[in-house]
Amino acid sequence: QITTNLDINNSNIYEIPKAALKSAATPKNSSEPLIFTWYPKPYNAEVYLFMHFAEIQTLEANETREFDVILKGNFNYSALNPPKLELFILYTDTPMKCDSGGCNLQLVRTPNSTLPPLINAFEAFSVIQFPQLETNLSDVAAIKNIKATYSLSKISWQGDPCLPQDFSWENLNCTYVDTSTPPRIISLNLSASGLTGTIAPSLQNLTQIQELDLSNNSLTGPVPAFLAKMKSLSLINLSGNNLSGSVPQSLLDREKQGLVLLHLDGNPKLCRFSSCDPKEKKGFLLVPVIASVASVLVLVVIIALFLIFRKKKVPSVTPPNVPVEDVGHSKQPEPSSFLSKKIRFTYFEVQEMTNNFQRVLGEGGFGIVYHGCVRGTQQVAVKLLSQSSSQGYKHFKAEVELLMRVHHINLVSLVGYCNEGDHLALIYEYMPNGDLKQHLSGKRGGFVLSWESRLRIAVDAALGLEYLHTGCKPPIVHRDIKSTNILVDERFQAKLADFGLSRSFPNGIETYVSTVVAGTPGYLDPEYYQTNWLTEKSDIYSFGIVLLEIITDRRIIDQSREKPHIVEWVELSIGKGDIGNIIDPKLHRDYDTGSVWKATELAMSCVNLASAKRPSMSQVVSDLKDCLISENSRTGESREMNSLSSIEFSMDVDTEMIPKAR
């Protein structure tokens, strides 16, 4: 390998990394060819190849570097002289297959050359066939217009919004019927995305969308009437903006009919009535209105005095100095103060959807979870509150209040609830692939989660928690982050669940004094346990414990170990300097070591005893994505490389300073 400190003139619009161009590979023996062998993945796939050449040495007058580029006999580019400090690119114009599924590229020195061949960099791209039709064109046009309207710069928003299915755009979901039916966009979550201006008219062109979340932005102007005409919409979240004017009556009518769940709180200038402008009232109405109000006030005062007089005769059944919400749930308040009636089910409907509570999914501290089916089509999980749970109603109320105002692709969504007499139930979306703990322990089919899959689950869960901390106004602390509260859907996308212990912080307040420490032993932040001061960093400690579970697949507390707690055990193992002592042995070293070390360092920073030294969730998300990129680089390239001189491709080559297509 040879190197230079000088910059290479690179007019390529794809900006090949400077560091890659400042070095070049040459054969160890200058008289031998430089050979690359590469096996396409999937096997026998068609490939495109891009090769980058630049002379980075100063040649003497009697020195020449000249070589032929040969692809296993079916391609020959003769007498290539790399330009000095200038990028020269050879690339395939059409995809080709190599013999027996393998490609062999040779750089062979010509008789006129005094120096061996070199190459600065090369890229090989396998052609992957997708039988699925591309996303519905009207949906594509609509989402691109929305992207342009709000100047969104999301990295993943490139190419087809829904395809490939594993790489669909972030913050939206699509429906996939079959390969002959174009996918459709069915949900869009742009919460806390820095949106400004009015609600984009292009949204109405997403004709199959079911859920729209534009909450916690800086949108202004009125609520558009076209939202009422979007018949597929069942959820609209516009809370936490600066919208103004009256909500269209047609939209309110759909809400009353239970056809759409509407979230409008946090818009002080927005009104749910047909007219919100007091200036429309005529002057001559002022006197009669004042007289009427005065009469009503007198009547209210008389009734209030009567009730106060009677109340003094009734002894209180609540101990003094105890907040009403702490008395338990034997006397439940009316639901109208905190629950929307639009997603409320009767107890009979709950019995019906669960087939009389036939299939149990699991059991928690507040009750049993059953499998159910709403209207015979939508699978759900029904958490039925146990009558013996003294704190149950408080957690039930907290969870419904939270889930009705937060919506994120990595948070389990609330389908509905039941509050009828002594019967309390929460109905969630069904997560068919269980929880993270089950997958780590092998209880879900016995297969071993790959390191890449573990990182993807960690990133998903981190994104959900980041949204609670930074995307909600006020911020929300989950308080019970653990591997059993990270659920996995049919696409193996992870979502946070169980918000019964969650707490919101008032605006401007970053800590909360908790009179009762809540959480799960082993995951509980020691600083929170000792001081009762609850902060977002308490969640980050718990998330760090989950990361250690993902890395090690060890029990959080194991008295048989020299160091019972997983944090202490990992600290001891790190001192030995071998990542194999820490990471789950079932992975059989099938992982990028750098990625594992980075994840381990991140986990240990999350569980720092001093909360101030723990990273933010935004930093956790960023670091985990870096870990995933490192692992993907290994699985996408390193497995196919035999040596520095051995890689593979297939081609018909044209020459230009810039490739035509990539």
XYZ file of C-alpha atoms in Angstrom, residues 307-316:
10
model
C -74.303 22.214 49.486
C -71.520 23.520 51.743
C -73.925 23.648 54.695
C -74.978 20.050 54.080
C -71.407 18.816 53.512
C -70.327 20.043 56.948
C -72.719 17.528 58.468
C -71.143 14.582 56.620
C -67.944 13.162 58.198
C -64.994 12.691 55.820
